[in-house]
Short mmCIF file of C-alpha atoms in Angstrom, two decimals:
data_model
loop_
_atom_site.label_atom_id
_atom_site.label_comp_id
_atom_site.label_asym_id
_atom_site.label_seq_id
_atom_site.Cartn_x
_atom_site.Cartn_y
_atom_site.Cartn_z
CA MET A 1 0.00 0.00 0.00
CA THR A 2 1.45 3.34 -0.99
CA VAL A 3 0.93 6.46 1.03
CA LYS A 4 0.29 9.63 -0.96
CA THR A 5 2.01 12.71 0.39
CA LYS A 6 1.24 16.29 -0.57
CA PHE A 7 4.28 16.24 -2.85
CA THR A 8 3.24 13.14 -4.78
CA THR A 9 -0.33 14.41 -5.01
CA MET A 10 0.96 17.70 -6.42
CA LEU A 11 3.13 15.89 -8.99
CA ASP A 12 0.19 13.71 -10.03
CA GLY A 13 -1.93 16.82 -10.45
CA LEU A 14 0.74 18.55 -12.54
CA HIS A 15 1.10 15.55 -14.84
CA ASP A 16 -2.68 15.24 -15.14
CA ARG A 17 -2.93 18.89 -16.22
CA LEU A 18 -0.22 18.35 -18.85
CA HIS A 19 -2.09 15.47 -20.51
CA ILE A 20 -3.83 17.67 -23.05
CA ARG A 21 -3.72 16.55 -26.68
CA VAL A 22 -2.25 19.81 -27.96
CA LEU A 23 0.61 19.67 -25.45
CA MET A 24 1.20 15.99 -26.16
CA LEU A 25 1.31 16.71 -29.90
CA LEU A 26 3.78 19.54 -29.23
CA SER A 27 5.99 17.17 -27.23
CA LEU A 28 5.80 14.48 -29.89
CA ALA A 29 6.50 16.89 -32.77
CA MET A 30 9.48 18.47 -31.05
CA ALA A 31 10.90 15.08 -30.04
CA LEU A 32 10.49 13.70 -33.57
CA ALA A 33 12.12 16.83 -35.00
CA CYS A 34 15.11 16.58 -32.66
CA GLY A 35 15.48 12.83 -33.18
CA GLY A 36 15.02 13.15 -36.94
CA LEU A 37 17.63 15.89 -37.24
CA VAL A 38 20.14 13.81 -35.29
CA MET A 39 19.51 10.77 -37.50
CA TRP A 40 19.24 12.58 -40.83
CA ASP A 41 22.53 14.46 -40.79
CA PRO A 42 24.22 14.34 -37.38
CA GLN A 43 27.35 16.23 -38.41
CA THR A 44 25.48 19.22 -39.84
CA PHE A 45 23.08 19.27 -36.88
CA ALA A 46 25.98 19.12 -34.43
CA ASP A 47 27.74 21.97 -36.23
CA LYS A 48 24.61 24.13 -36.05
CA ILE A 49 24.09 23.62 -32.32
CA GLY A 50 27.74 23.95 -31.41
CA GLY A 51 28.67 20.27 -31.38
CA PHE A 52 27.55 17.42 -29.20
CA THR A 53 29.27 18.25 -25.93
CA VAL A 54 29.08 16.72 -22.47
CA ALA A 55 26.38 19.27 -21.62
CA ASN A 56 24.10 19.34 -24.64
CA GLY A 57 24.43 15.73 -25.85
CA PRO A 58 22.86 14.05 -22.80
CA ALA A 59 20.39 16.94 -22.43
CA LEU A 60 19.21 16.44 -26.01
CA ILE A 61 18.85 12.68 -25.51
CA TRP A 62 16.94 13.18 -22.25
CA ALA A 63 14.67 15.87 -23.75
CA THR A 64 13.92 13.74 -26.81
CA CYS A 65 13.07 10.72 -24.65
CA THR A 66 10.92 12.86 -22.35
CA GLY A 67 9.10 14.35 -25.33
CA MET A 68 8.40 10.89 -26.74
CA ILE A 69 7.19 9.61 -23.36
CA HIS A 70 4.81 12.55 -22.93
CA GLY A 71 3.80 12.60 -26.59
CA MET A 72 2.72 8.97 -26.44
CA ALA A 73 0.51 9.79 -23.39
CA PHE A 74 2.56 7.76 -20.93
CA LYS A 75 2.49 9.01 -17.34
CA PRO A 76 5.17 7.68 -14.99
CA ARG A 77 3.73 6.34 -11.72
CA PHE A 78 6.64 6.76 -9.32
CA TRP A 79 7.27 10.33 -8.13
CA LEU A 80 10.99 10.26 -9.01
CA TRP A 81 10.28 9.35 -12.64
CA GLN A 82 7.58 12.01 -12.76
CA LEU A 83 10.25 14.55 -11.82
CA VAL A 84 12.88 13.15 -14.19
CA PHE A 85 10.50 13.04 -17.16
CA PHE A 86 8.70 16.36 -16.53
CA PRO A 87 7.69 17.69 -19.98
CA PRO A 88 8.10 21.47 -19.48
CA PHE A 89 11.79 21.01 -18.69
CA ALA A 90 12.18 19.02 -21.92
CA TRP A 91 10.28 21.68 -23.89
CA VAL A 92 12.84 24.27 -22.82
CA VAL A 93 15.77 22.10 -23.93
CA MET A 94 14.17 21.05 -27.24
CA SER A 95 13.06 24.61 -28.02
CA PHE A 96 16.55 25.91 -27.39
CA VAL A 97 18.14 23.23 -29.58
CA LEU A 98 15.64 23.63 -32.42
CA VAL A 99 15.86 27.43 -32.42
CA LYS A 100 19.65 27.21 -32.42
CA ALA A 101 19.57 24.69 -35.27
CA PHE A 102 17.27 26.73 -37.50
CA LEU A 103 18.44 30.29 -36.79
#
């Protein structure tokens, strides 16, 4: 039996509010764009975003995975995974990378 604390209840509520089709489509589209750009021409994409460094490489992988998880309407159950895969954090990373790649 699991005991719900205020913190876990708040996280559940946040994730429930983020499960709107438009936001899930945004997550999925941004994740597919980031993943597609990496697969299509990784060298050109890396040059445009300043290379795959220790900072932006793992951040891009994490953001793409988080976007796919949210875009496919999956909601993590455990509070730690809800924090790790919180979509708004991934939106910031993917937006930054995509803007840097196209501007």
